Amino acid sequence: MKITHEIKDNTIIITLDGELDASSSVILDEELSDPEIMKYHKILVDCENLNYISSAGLGVFISHLQRFEDAQIKLIFFNMQDKVRNVFEILGLDLLMTIVSDYDEAMTIADE
């Protein structure tokens, strides 16, 4: 798993590349736990190259969801492959988290 991020104004774009499993979820958790991330109003997660997500990977996002909501930070997933999106949908996480088709839509929703 390769995790990179790009900063644009008050938005951080996190790109996930590979498989988000128990070992790589620790790295993602560290990234999302960094106090610096709280200064952004929008966290966009690019899932285009995310091939797999385990329960540990899902747990990382779920564990930070309330903290981001409390701080009025929008967490938005985009470019999600069907097989990964199905995991979110089967578990009902698509009702808790914002998942959109592409970057432009993510930015539009983030600006609302």
PDB file of N, CA and C in Angstrom:
ATOM      1  N   MET A   1       0.845  -1.174   0.000  1.00  0.00           N
ATOM      2  CA  MET A   1       0.000   0.000   0.000  1.00  0.00           C
ATOM      3  C   MET A   1       0.887   1.233   0.000  1.00  0.00           C
ATOM      4  N   LYS A   2       0.581   2.102  -0.916  1.00  0.00           N
ATOM      5  CA  LYS A   2       1.261   3.390  -0.968  1.00  0.00           C
ATOM      6  C   LYS A   2       0.216   4.459  -0.657  1.00  0.00           C
ATOM      7  N   ILE A   3       0.535   5.325   0.296  1.00  0.00           N
ATOM      8  CA  ILE A   3      -0.355   6.409   0.684  1.00  0.00           C
ATOM      9  C   ILE A   3       0.370   7.720   0.447  1.00  0.00           C
ATOM     10  N   THR A   4      -0.227   8.554  -0.392  1.00  0.00           N
ATOM     11  CA  THR A   4       0.351   9.872  -0.646  1.00  0.00           C
ATOM     12  C   THR A   4      -0.720  10.916  -0.389  1.00  0.00           C
ATOM     13  N   HIS A   5      -0.274  12.151  -0.219  1.00  0.00           N
ATOM     14  CA  HIS A   5      -1.262  13.216  -0.061  1.00  0.00           C
ATOM     15  C   HIS A   5      -0.791  14.479  -0.758  1.00  0.00           C
ATOM     16  N   GLU A   6      -1.792  15.256  -1.153  1.00  0.00           N
ATOM     17  CA  GLU A   6      -1.564  16.514  -1.850  1.00  0.00           C
ATOM     18  C   GLU A   6      -2.451  17.554  -1.175  1.00  0.00           C
ATOM     19  N   ILE A   7      -1.932  18.747  -1.019  1.00  0.00           N
ATOM     20  CA  ILE A   7      -2.675  19.810  -0.358  1.00  0.00           C
ATOM     21  C   ILE A   7      -3.045  20.881  -1.368  1.00  0.00           C
ATOM     22  N   LYS A   8      -4.328  21.235  -1.377  1.00  0.00           N
ATOM     23  CA  LYS A   8      -4.835  22.311  -2.229  1.00  0.00           C
ATOM     24  C   LYS A   8      -5.712  23.195  -1.347  1.00  0.00           C
ATOM     25  N   ASP A   9      -5.234  24.381  -1.056  1.00  0.00           N
ATOM     26  CA  ASP A   9      -5.958  25.327  -0.198  1.00  0.00           C
ATOM     27  C   ASP A   9      -6.322  24.670   1.138  1.00  0.00           C
ATOM     28  N   ASN A  10      -7.612  24.570   1.420  1.00  0.00           N
ATOM     29  CA  ASN A  10      -8.031  23.994   2.700  1.00  0.00           C
ATOM     30  C   ASN A  10      -8.473  22.538   2.541  1.00  0.00           C
ATOM     31  N   THR A  11      -7.912  21.875   1.530  1.00  0.00           N
ATOM     32  CA  THR A  11      -8.269  20.493   1.222  1.00  0.00           C
ATOM     33  C   THR A  11      -7.013  19.629   1.194  1.00  0.00           C
ATOM     34  N   ILE A  12      -7.119  18.438   1.778  1.00  0.00           N
ATOM     35  CA  ILE A  12      -6.050  17.451   1.644  1.00  0.00           C
ATOM     36  C   ILE A  12      -6.624  16.273   0.860  1.00  0.00           C
ATOM     37  N   ILE A  13      -5.893  15.855  -0.157  1.00  0.00           N
ATOM     38  CA  ILE A  13      -6.303  14.733  -0.989  1.00  0.00           C
ATOM     39  C   ILE A  13      -5.369  13.572  -0.673  1.00  0.00           C
ATOM     40  N   ILE A  14      -5.939  12.517  -0.134  1.00  0.00           N
ATOM     41  CA  ILE A  14      -5.170  11.325   0.217  1.00  0.00           C
ATOM     42  C   ILE A  14      -5.415  10.287  -0.869  1.00  0.00           C
ATOM     43  N   THR A  15      -4.328   9.800  -1.463  1.00  0.00           N
ATOM     44  CA  THR A  15      -4.429   8.801  -2.521  1.00  0.00           C
ATOM     45  C   THR A  15      -3.976   7.458  -1.974  1.00  0.00           C
ATOM     46  N   LEU A  16      -4.832   6.461  -2.137  1.00  0.00           N
ATOM     47  CA  LEU A  16      -4.539   5.103  -1.681  1.00  0.00           C
ATOM     48  C   LEU A  16      -4.236   4.247  -2.903  1.00  0.00           C
ATOM     49  N   ASP A  17      -3.113   3.555  -2.867  1.00  0.00           N
ATOM     50  CA  ASP A  17      -2.682   2.749  -4.005  1.00  0.00           C
ATOM     51  C   ASP A  17      -2.283   1.366  -3.501  1.00  0.00           C
ATOM     52  N   GLY A  18      -3.087   0.354  -3.853  1.00  0.00           N
ATOM     53  CA  GLY A  18      -2.766  -1.008  -3.442  1.00  0.00           C
ATOM     54  C   GLY A  18      -3.851  -1.614  -2.580  1.00  0.00           C
ATOM     55  N   GLU A  19      -3.435  -2.375  -1.574  1.00  0.00           N
ATOM     56  CA  GLU A  19      -4.365  -3.077  -0.702  1.00  0.00           C
ATOM     57  C   GLU A  19      -4.293  -2.497   0.706  1.00  0.00           C
ATOM     58  N   LEU A  20      -5.437  -2.095   1.226  1.00  0.00           N
ATOM     59  CA  LEU A  20      -5.508  -1.554   2.586  1.00  0.00           C
ATOM     60  C   LEU A  20      -5.908  -2.697   3.509  1.00  0.00           C
ATOM     61  N   ASP A  21      -4.893  -3.309   4.124  1.00  0.00           N
ATOM     62  CA  ASP A  21      -5.121  -4.448   5.008  1.00  0.00           C
ATOM     63  C   ASP A  21      -4.669  -4.093   6.426  1.00  0.00           C
ATOM     64  N   ALA A  22      -4.567  -5.087   7.286  1.00  0.00           N
ATOM     65  CA  ALA A  22      -4.232  -4.836   8.690  1.00  0.00           C
ATOM     66  C   ALA A  22      -2.895  -4.110   8.849  1.00  0.00           C
ATOM     67  N   SER A  23      -1.893  -4.491   8.091  1.00  0.00           N
ATOM     68  CA  SER A  23      -0.581  -3.863   8.272  1.00  0.00           C
ATOM     69  C   SER A  23      -0.550  -2.441   7.705  1.00  0.00           C
ATOM     70  N   SER A  24      -1.134  -2.238   6.539  1.00  0.00           N
ATOM     71  CA  SER A  24      -1.097  -0.898   5.952  1.00  0.00           C
ATOM     72  C   SER A  24      -2.101   0.044   6.610  1.00  0.00           C
ATOM     73  N   SER A  25      -3.108  -0.506   7.285  1.00  0.00           N
ATOM     74  CA  SER A  25      -4.079   0.361   7.955  1.00  0.00           C
ATOM     75  C   SER A  25      -3.434   1.129   9.108  1.00  0.00           C
ATOM     76  N   VAL A  26      -2.358   0.590   9.667  1.00  0.00           N
ATOM     77  CA  VAL A  26      -1.630   1.283  10.729  1.00  0.00           C
ATOM     78  C   VAL A  26      -1.041   2.587  10.183  1.00  0.00           C
ATOM     79  N   ILE A  27      -0.511   2.535   8.983  1.00  0.00           N
ATOM     80  CA  ILE A  27       0.068   3.726   8.352  1.00  0.00           C
ATOM     81  C   ILE A  27      -1.024   4.759   8.070  1.00  0.00           C
ATOM     82  N   LEU A  28      -2.157   4.290   7.556  1.00  0.00           N
ATOM     83  CA  LEU A  28      -3.277   5.203   7.292  1.00  0.00           C
ATOM     84  C   LEU A  28      -3.774   5.833   8.588  1.00  0.00           C
ATOM     85  N   ASP A  29      -3.851   5.038   9.643  1.00  0.00           N
ATOM     86  CA  ASP A  29      -4.301   5.562  10.935  1.00  0.00           C
ATOM     87  C   ASP A  29      -3.368   6.657  11.432  1.00  0.00           C
ATOM     88  N   GLU A  30      -2.074   6.468  11.268  1.00  0.00           N
ATOM     89  CA  GLU A  30      -1.106   7.493  11.664  1.00  0.00           C
ATOM     90  C   GLU A  30      -1.320   8.775  10.860  1.00  0.00           C
ATOM     91  N   GLU A  31      -1.583   8.624   9.575  1.00  0.00           N
ATOM     92  CA  GLU A  31      -1.819   9.781   8.701  1.00  0.00           C
ATOM     93  C   GLU A  31      -3.065  10.553   9.151  1.00  0.00           C
ATOM     94  N   LEU A  32      -4.141   9.818   9.441  1.00  0.00           N
ATOM     95  CA  LEU A  32      -5.390  10.470   9.841  1.00  0.00           C
ATOM     96  C   LEU A  32      -5.354  10.976  11.284  1.00  0.00           C
ATOM     97  N   SER A  33      -4.451  10.433  12.086  1.00  0.00           N
ATOM     98  CA  SER A  33      -4.321  10.868  13.482  1.00  0.00           C
ATOM     99  C   SER A  33      -3.425  12.088  13.646  1.00  0.00           C
ATOM    100  N   ASP A  34      -2.676  12.417  12.615  1.00  0.00           N
ATOM    101  CA  ASP A  34      -1.770  13.562  12.665  1.00  0.00           C
ATOM    102  C   ASP A  34      -2.577  14.830  12.968  1.00  0.00           C
ATOM    103  N   PRO A  35      -2.232  15.547  14.028  1.00  0.00           N
ATOM    104  CA  PRO A  35      -2.978  16.768  14.376  1.00  0.00           C
ATOM    105  C   PRO A  35      -3.041  17.790  13.242  1.00  0.00           C
ATOM    106  N   GLU A  36      -2.067  17.779  12.349  1.00  0.00           N
ATOM    107  CA  GLU A  36      -2.044  18.718  11.227  1.00  0.00           C
ATOM    108  C   GLU A  36      -3.253  18.554  10.305  1.00  0.00           C
ATOM    109  N   ILE A  37      -3.787  17.339  10.227  1.00  0.00           N
ATOM    110  CA  ILE A  37      -4.906  17.087   9.311  1.00  0.00           C
ATOM    111  C   ILE A  37      -6.152  17.866   9.738  1.00  0.00           C
ATOM    112  N   MET A  38      -6.220  18.230  11.002  1.00  0.00           N
ATOM    113  CA  MET A  38      -7.402  18.919  11.521  1.00  0.00           C
ATOM    114  C   MET A  38      -7.493  20.369  11.049  1.00  0.00           C
ATOM    115  N   LYS A  39      -6.462  20.871  10.408  1.00  0.00           N
ATOM    116  CA  LYS A  39      -6.528  22.253   9.926  1.00  0.00           C
ATOM    117  C   LYS A  39      -7.184  22.356   8.552  1.00  0.00           C
ATOM    118  N   TYR A  40      -7.489  21.211   7.941  1.00  0.00           N
ATOM    119  CA  TYR A  40      -8.139  21.195   6.635  1.00  0.00           C
ATOM    120  C   TYR A  40      -9.649  21.055   6.813  1.00  0.00           C
ATOM    121  N   HIS A  41     -10.407  21.661   5.932  1.00  0.00           N
ATOM    122  CA  HIS A  41     -11.867  21.588   6.001  1.00  0.00           C
ATOM    123  C   HIS A  41     -12.403  20.384   5.238  1.00  0.00           C
ATOM    124  N   LYS A  42     -11.568  19.869   4.334  1.00  0.00           N
ATOM    125  CA  LYS A  42     -12.000  18.755   3.491  1.00  0.00           C
ATOM    126  C   LYS A  42     -10.884  17.722   3.393  1.00  0.00           C
ATOM    127  N   ILE A  43     -11.261  16.468   3.558  1.00  0.00           N
ATOM    128  CA  ILE A  43     -10.348  15.359   3.346  1.00  0.00           C
ATOM    129  C   ILE A  43     -10.960  14.518   2.232  1.00  0.00           C
ATOM    130  N   LEU A  44     -10.314  14.525   1.083  1.00  0.00           N
ATOM    131  CA  LEU A  44     -10.780  13.744  -0.055  1.00  0.00           C
ATOM    132  C   LEU A  44      -9.893  12.509  -0.170  1.00  0.00           C
ATOM    133  N   VAL A  45     -10.510  11.348  -0.317  1.00  0.00           N
ATOM    134  CA  VAL A  45      -9.765  10.095  -0.410  1.00  0.00           C
ATOM    135  C   VAL A  45      -9.950   9.528  -1.814  1.00  0.00           C
ATOM    136  N   ASP A  46      -8.855   9.530  -2.578  1.00  0.00           N
ATOM    137  CA  ASP A  46      -8.864   9.009  -3.949  1.00  0.00           C
ATOM    138  C   ASP A  46      -8.638   7.500  -3.890  1.00  0.00           C
ATOM    139  N   CYS A  47      -9.656   6.745  -4.272  1.00  0.00           N
ATOM    140  CA  CYS A  47      -9.621   5.285  -4.178  1.00  0.00           C
ATOM    141  C   CYS A  47      -9.440   4.595  -5.533  1.00  0.00           C
ATOM    142  N   GLU A  48      -9.044   5.353  -6.548  1.00  0.00           N
ATOM    143  CA  GLU A  48      -8.945   4.791  -7.891  1.00  0.00           C
ATOM    144  C   GLU A  48      -8.059   3.549  -7.946  1.00  0.00           C
ATOM    145  N   ASN A  49      -6.950   3.569  -7.218  1.00  0.00           N
ATOM    146  CA  ASN A  49      -6.014   2.443  -7.240  1.00  0.00           C
ATOM    147  C   ASN A  49      -6.065   1.597  -5.973  1.00  0.00           C
ATOM    148  N   LEU A  50      -7.153   1.771  -5.204  1.00  0.00           N
ATOM    149  CA  LEU A  50      -7.369   0.928  -4.022  1.00  0.00           C
ATOM    150  C   LEU A  50      -8.015  -0.365  -4.506  1.00  0.00           C
ATOM    151  N   ASN A  51      -7.259  -1.464  -4.433  1.00  0.00           N
ATOM    152  CA  ASN A  51      -7.719  -2.740  -4.979  1.00  0.00           C
ATOM    153  C   ASN A  51      -8.462  -3.598  -3.970  1.00  0.00           C
ATOM    154  N   TYR A  52      -8.246  -3.316  -2.674  1.00  0.00           N
ATOM    155  CA  TYR A  52      -8.816  -4.161  -1.620  1.00  0.00           C
ATOM    156  C   TYR A  52      -8.838  -3.362  -0.334  1.00  0.00           C
ATOM    157  N   ILE A  53      -9.885  -3.568   0.480  1.00  0.00           N
ATOM    158  CA  ILE A  53      -9.927  -2.956   1.800  1.00  0.00           C
ATOM    159  C   ILE A  53     -10.424  -4.000   2.795  1.00  0.00           C
ATOM    160  N   SER A  54      -9.678  -4.180   3.861  1.00  0.00           N
ATOM    161  CA  SER A  54     -10.045  -5.152   4.884  1.00  0.00           C
ATOM    162  C   SER A  54     -10.882  -4.474   5.967  1.00  0.00           C
ATOM    163  N   SER A  55     -11.352  -5.266   6.908  1.00  0.00           N
ATOM    164  CA  SER A  55     -12.116  -4.698   8.019  1.00  0.00           C
ATOM    165  C   SER A  55     -11.245  -3.746   8.833  1.00  0.00           C
ATOM    166  N   ALA A  56      -9.955  -4.016   8.903  1.00  0.00           N
ATOM    167  CA  ALA A  56      -9.046  -3.114   9.630  1.00  0.00           C
ATOM    168  C   ALA A  56      -8.967  -1.765   8.927  1.00  0.00           C
ATOM    169  N   GLY A  57      -8.916  -1.783   7.605  1.00  0.00           N
ATOM    170  CA  GLY A  57      -8.889  -0.547   6.835  1.00  0.00           C
ATOM    171  C   GLY A  57     -10.169   0.243   7.007  1.00  0.00           C
ATOM    172  N   LEU A  58     -11.303  -0.445   6.947  1.00  0.00           N
ATOM    173  CA  LEU A  58     -12.590   0.212   7.175  1.00  0.00           C
ATOM    174  C   LEU A  58     -12.644   0.791   8.579  1.00  0.00           C
ATOM    175  N   GLY A  59     -12.119   0.029   9.530  1.00  0.00           N
ATOM    176  CA  GLY A  59     -12.131   0.468  10.923  1.00  0.00           C
ATOM    177  C   GLY A  59     -11.377   1.769  11.145  1.00  0.00           C
ATOM    178  N   VAL A  60     -10.323   1.974  10.398  1.00  0.00           N
ATOM    179  CA  VAL A  60      -9.563   3.221  10.516  1.00  0.00           C
ATOM    180  C   VAL A  60     -10.452   4.407  10.150  1.00  0.00           C
ATOM    181  N   PHE A  61     -11.137   4.311   9.038  1.00  0.00           N
ATOM    182  CA  PHE A  61     -12.014   5.413   8.629  1.00  0.00           C
ATOM    183  C   PHE A  61     -13.150   5.616   9.628  1.00  0.00           C
ATOM    184  N   ILE A  62     -13.746   4.517  10.072  1.00  0.00           N
ATOM    185  CA  ILE A  62     -14.846   4.609  11.027  1.00  0.00           C
ATOM    186  C   ILE A  62     -14.379   5.249  12.337  1.00  0.00           C
ATOM    187  N   SER A  63     -13.182   4.901  12.775  1.00  0.00           N
ATOM    188  CA  SER A  63     -12.683   5.424  14.053  1.00  0.00           C
ATOM    189  C   SER A  63     -12.432   6.931  14.019  1.00  0.00           C
ATOM    190  N   HIS A  64     -12.202   7.492  12.850  1.00  0.00           N
ATOM    191  CA  HIS A  64     -11.937   8.929  12.735  1.00  0.00           C
ATOM    192  C   HIS A  64     -13.172   9.724  12.311  1.00  0.00           C
ATOM    193  N   LEU A  65     -14.203   9.041  11.905  1.00  0.00           N
ATOM    194  CA  LEU A  65     -15.387   9.695  11.349  1.00  0.00           C
ATOM    195  C   LEU A  65     -15.998  10.722  12.303  1.00  0.00           C
ATOM    196  N   GLN A  66     -16.221  10.355  13.552  1.00  0.00           N
ATOM    197  CA  GLN A  66     -16.857  11.262  14.509  1.00  0.00           C
ATOM    198  C   GLN A  66     -15.978  12.475  14.798  1.00  0.00           C
ATOM    199  N   ARG A  67     -14.687  12.249  14.917  1.00  0.00           N
ATOM    200  CA  ARG A  67     -13.753  13.359  15.181  1.00  0.00           C
ATOM    201  C   ARG A  67     -13.793  14.377  14.047  1.00  0.00           C
ATOM    202  N   PHE A  68     -13.828  13.898  12.816  1.00  0.00           N
ATOM    203  CA  PHE A  68     -13.906  14.804  11.673  1.00  0.00           C
ATOM    204  C   PHE A  68     -15.247  15.530  11.645  1.00  0.00           C
ATOM    205  N   GLU A  69     -16.329  14.805  11.905  1.00  0.00           N
ATOM    206  CA  GLU A  69     -17.648  15.440  11.926  1.00  0.00           C
ATOM    207  C   GLU A  69     -17.722  16.514  13.001  1.00  0.00           C
ATOM    208  N   ASP A  70     -17.202  16.215  14.184  1.00  0.00           N
ATOM    209  CA  ASP A  70     -17.209  17.187  15.287  1.00  0.00           C
ATOM    210  C   ASP A  70     -16.448  18.456  14.928  1.00  0.00           C
ATOM    211  N   ALA A  71     -15.394  18.294  14.127  1.00  0.00           N
ATOM    212  CA  ALA A  71     -14.577  19.434  13.714  1.00  0.00           C
ATOM    213  C   ALA A  71     -15.094  20.054  12.412  1.00  0.00           C
ATOM    214  N   GLN A  72     -16.227  19.569  11.923  1.00  0.00           N
ATOM    215  CA  GLN A  72     -16.833  20.039  10.677  1.00  0.00           C
ATOM    216  C   GLN A  72     -15.896  19.873   9.477  1.00  0.00           C
ATOM    217  N   ILE A  73     -15.193  18.759   9.482  1.00  0.00           N
ATOM    218  CA  ILE A  73     -14.317  18.389   8.371  1.00  0.00           C
ATOM    219  C   ILE A  73     -15.063  17.362   7.536  1.00  0.00           C
ATOM    220  N   LYS A  74     -15.145  17.608   6.247  1.00  0.00           N
ATOM    221  CA  LYS A  74     -15.833  16.688   5.344  1.00  0.00           C
ATOM    222  C   LYS A  74     -14.863  15.616   4.854  1.00  0.00           C
ATOM    223  N   LEU A  75     -15.259  14.360   5.026  1.00  0.00           N
ATOM    224  CA  LEU A  75     -14.498  13.213   4.539  1.00  0.00           C
ATOM    225  C   LEU A  75     -15.265  12.654   3.342  1.00  0.00           C
ATOM    226  N   ILE A  76     -14.621  12.697   2.172  1.00  0.00           N
ATOM    227  CA  ILE A  76     -15.294  12.301   0.936  1.00  0.00           C
ATOM    228  C   ILE A  76     -14.398  11.330   0.159  1.00  0.00           C
ATOM    229  N   PHE A  77     -14.977  10.192  -0.222  1.00  0.00           N
ATOM    230  CA  PHE A  77     -14.275   9.185  -1.016  1.00  0.00           C
ATOM    231  C   PHE A  77     -14.686   9.345  -2.479  1.00  0.00           C
ATOM    232  N   PHE A  78     -13.728   9.184  -3.393  1.00  0.00           N
ATOM    233  CA  PHE A  78     -14.058   9.270  -4.820  1.00  0.00           C
ATOM    234  C   PHE A  78     -13.209   8.298  -5.622  1.00  0.00           C
ATOM    235  N   ASN A  79     -13.630   8.073  -6.875  1.00  0.00           N
ATOM    236  CA  ASN A  79     -12.947   7.146  -7.791  1.00  0.00           C
ATOM    237  C   ASN A  79     -12.878   5.721  -7.238  1.00  0.00           C
ATOM    238  N   MET A  80     -13.910   5.306  -6.511  1.00  0.00           N
ATOM    239  CA  MET A  80     -13.883   3.994  -5.872  1.00  0.00           C
ATOM    240  C   MET A  80     -14.231   2.895  -6.875  1.00  0.00           C
ATOM    241  N   GLN A  81     -13.395   1.859  -6.921  1.00  0.00           N
ATOM    242  CA  GLN A  81     -13.669   0.705  -7.775  1.00  0.00           C
ATOM    243  C   GLN A  81     -14.927  -0.004  -7.271  1.00  0.00           C
ATOM    244  N   ASP A  82     -15.643  -0.638  -8.179  1.00  0.00           N
ATOM    245  CA  ASP A  82     -16.901  -1.304  -7.829  1.00  0.00           C
ATOM    246  C   ASP A  82     -16.730  -2.321  -6.698  1.00  0.00           C
ATOM    247  N   LYS A  83     -15.669  -3.125  -6.768  1.00  0.00           N
ATOM    248  CA  LYS A  83     -15.510  -4.176  -5.760  1.00  0.00           C
ATOM    249  C   LYS A  83     -15.259  -3.585  -4.367  1.00  0.00           C
ATOM    250  N   VAL A  84     -14.591  -2.454  -4.297  1.00  0.00           N
ATOM    251  CA  VAL A  84     -14.365  -1.790  -3.012  1.00  0.00           C
ATOM    252  C   VAL A  84     -15.656  -1.105  -2.563  1.00  0.00           C
ATOM    253  N   ARG A  85     -16.326  -0.461  -3.482  1.00  0.00           N
ATOM    254  CA  ARG A  85     -17.596   0.208  -3.142  1.00  0.00           C
ATOM    255  C   ARG A  85     -18.615  -0.806  -2.623  1.00  0.00           C
ATOM    256  N   ASN A  86     -18.632  -1.999  -3.202  1.00  0.00           N
ATOM    257  CA  ASN A  86     -19.549  -3.044  -2.751  1.00  0.00           C
ATOM    258  C   ASN A  86     -19.333  -3.394  -1.286  1.00  0.00           C
ATOM    259  N   VAL A  87     -18.088  -3.391  -0.844  1.00  0.00           N
ATOM    260  CA  VAL A  87     -17.791  -3.669   0.559  1.00  0.00           C
ATOM    261  C   VAL A  87     -18.430  -2.597   1.443  1.00  0.00           C
ATOM    262  N   PHE A  88     -18.268  -1.333   1.061  1.00  0.00           N
ATOM    263  CA  PHE A  88     -18.874  -0.235   1.806  1.00  0.00           C
ATOM    264  C   PHE A  88     -20.395  -0.383   1.838  1.00  0.00           C
ATOM    265  N   GLU A  89     -20.982  -0.743   0.692  1.00  0.00           N
ATOM    266  CA  GLU A  89     -22.435  -0.850   0.591  1.00  0.00           C
ATOM    267  C   GLU A  89     -22.978  -2.031   1.377  1.00  0.00           C
ATOM    268  N   ILE A  90     -22.325  -3.169   1.298  1.00  0.00           N
ATOM    269  CA  ILE A  90     -22.774  -4.359   2.025  1.00  0.00           C
ATOM    270  C   ILE A  90     -22.813  -4.085   3.526  1.00  0.00           C
ATOM    271  N   LEU A  91     -21.843  -3.329   4.011  1.00  0.00           N
ATOM    272  CA  LEU A  91     -21.768  -3.026   5.442  1.00  0.00           C
ATOM    273  C   LEU A  91     -22.579  -1.784   5.829  1.00  0.00           C
ATOM    274  N   GLY A  92     -23.184  -1.142   4.838  1.00  0.00           N
ATOM    275  CA  GLY A  92     -23.982   0.049   5.113  1.00  0.00           C
ATOM    276  C   GLY A  92     -23.159   1.298   5.364  1.00  0.00           C
ATOM    277  N   LEU A  93     -21.881   1.231   5.071  1.00  0.00           N
ATOM    278  CA  LEU A  93     -21.001   2.380   5.320  1.00  0.00           C
ATOM    279  C   LEU A  93     -21.222   3.499   4.312  1.00  0.00           C
ATOM    280  N   ASP A  94     -21.838   3.168   3.183  1.00  0.00           N
ATOM    281  CA  ASP A  94     -22.159   4.212   2.210  1.00  0.00           C
ATOM    282  C   ASP A  94     -23.225   5.161   2.756  1.00  0.00           C
ATOM    283  N   LEU A  95     -23.924   4.757   3.813  1.00  0.00           N
ATOM    284  CA  LEU A  95     -24.911   5.626   4.458  1.00  0.00           C
ATOM    285  C   LEU A  95     -24.259   6.539   5.487  1.00  0.00           C
ATOM    286  N   LEU A  96     -23.084   6.148   5.976  1.00  0.00           N
ATOM    287  CA  LEU A  96     -22.358   6.948   6.975  1.00  0.00           C
ATOM    288  C   LEU A  96     -21.314   7.855   6.346  1.00  0.00           C
ATOM    289  N   MET A  97     -20.811   7.446   5.202  1.00  0.00           N
ATOM    290  CA  MET A  97     -19.710   8.158   4.562  1.00  0.00           C
ATOM    291  C   MET A  97     -20.137   8.640   3.178  1.00  0.00           C
ATOM    292  N   THR A  98     -19.542   9.720   2.729  1.00  0.00           N
ATOM    293  CA  THR A  98     -19.858  10.269   1.420  1.00  0.00           C
ATOM    294  C   THR A  98     -18.949   9.639   0.368  1.00  0.00           C
ATOM    295  N   ILE A  99     -19.577   8.982  -0.602  1.00  0.00           N
ATOM    296  CA  ILE A  99     -18.852   8.346  -1.698  1.00  0.00           C
ATOM    297  C   ILE A  99     -19.403   8.909  -3.000  1.00  0.00           C
ATOM    298  N   VAL A 100     -18.519   9.487  -3.800  1.00  0.00           N
ATOM    299  CA  VAL A 100     -18.936  10.070  -5.081  1.00  0.00           C
ATOM    300  C   VAL A 100     -18.081   9.489  -6.207  1.00  0.00           C
ATOM    301  N   SER A 101     -18.487   9.786  -7.431  1.00  0.00           N
ATOM    302  CA  SER A 101     -17.840   9.136  -8.571  1.00  0.00           C
ATOM    303  C   SER A 101     -16.458   9.678  -8.913  1.00  0.00           C
ATOM    304  N   ASP A 102     -16.261  11.012  -8.823  1.00  0.00           N
ATOM    305  CA  ASP A 102     -14.981  11.549  -9.283  1.00  0.00           C
ATOM    306  C   ASP A 102     -14.551  12.779  -8.482  1.00  0.00           C
ATOM    307  N   TYR A 103     -13.377  13.251  -8.802  1.00  0.00           N
ATOM    308  CA  TYR A 103     -12.779  14.394  -8.099  1.00  0.00           C
ATOM    309  C   TYR A 103     -13.650  15.636  -8.185  1.00  0.00           C
ATOM    310  N   ASP A 104     -14.158  15.942  -9.366  1.00  0.00           N
ATOM    311  CA  ASP A 104     -14.968  17.153  -9.535  1.00  0.00           C
ATOM    312  C   ASP A 104     -16.200  17.119  -8.635  1.00  0.00           C
ATOM    313  N   GLU A 105     -16.859  15.971  -8.584  1.00  0.00           N
ATOM    314  CA  GLU A 105     -18.029  15.837  -7.725  1.00  0.00           C
ATOM    315  C   GLU A 105     -17.640  15.939  -6.255  1.00  0.00           C
ATOM    316  N   ALA A 106     -16.496  15.367  -5.904  1.00  0.00           N
ATOM    317  CA  ALA A 106     -16.017  15.456  -4.520  1.00  0.00           C
ATOM    318  C   ALA A 106     -15.780  16.908  -4.122  1.00  0.00           C
ATOM    319  N   MET A 107     -15.171  17.683  -5.014  1.00  0.00           N
ATOM    320  CA  MET A 107     -14.918  19.096  -4.720  1.00  0.00           C
ATOM    321  C   MET A 107     -16.220  19.882  -4.624  1.00  0.00           C
ATOM    322  N   THR A 108     -17.173  19.572  -5.484  1.00  0.00           N
ATOM    323  CA  THR A 108     -18.468  20.268  -5.454  1.00  0.00           C
ATOM    324  C   THR A 108     -19.174  20.018  -4.132  1.00  0.00           C
ATOM    325  N   ILE A 109     -19.222  18.769  -3.711  1.00  0.00           N
ATOM    326  CA  ILE A 109     -19.882  18.426  -2.451  1.00  0.00           C
ATOM    327  C   ILE A 109     -19.107  19.014  -1.275  1.00  0.00           C
ATOM    328  N   ALA A 110     -17.806  18.985  -1.366  1.00  0.00           N
ATOM    329  CA  ALA A 110     -16.978  19.506  -0.279  1.00  0.00           C
ATOM    330  C   ALA A 110     -17.200  21.002  -0.079  1.00  0.00           C
ATOM    331  N   ASP A 111     -17.538  21.708  -1.144  1.00  0.00           N
ATOM    332  CA  ASP A 111     -17.731  23.160  -1.061  1.00  0.00           C
ATOM    333  C   ASP A 111     -19.125  23.547  -0.600  1.00  0.00           C
ATOM    334  N   GLU A 112     -20.015  22.590  -0.464  1.00  0.00           N
ATOM    335  CA  GLU A 112     -21.396  22.895  -0.024  1.00  0.00           C
ATOM    336  C   GLU A 112     -21.437  23.237   1.448  1.00  0.00           C
TER     337      GLU A 112
END
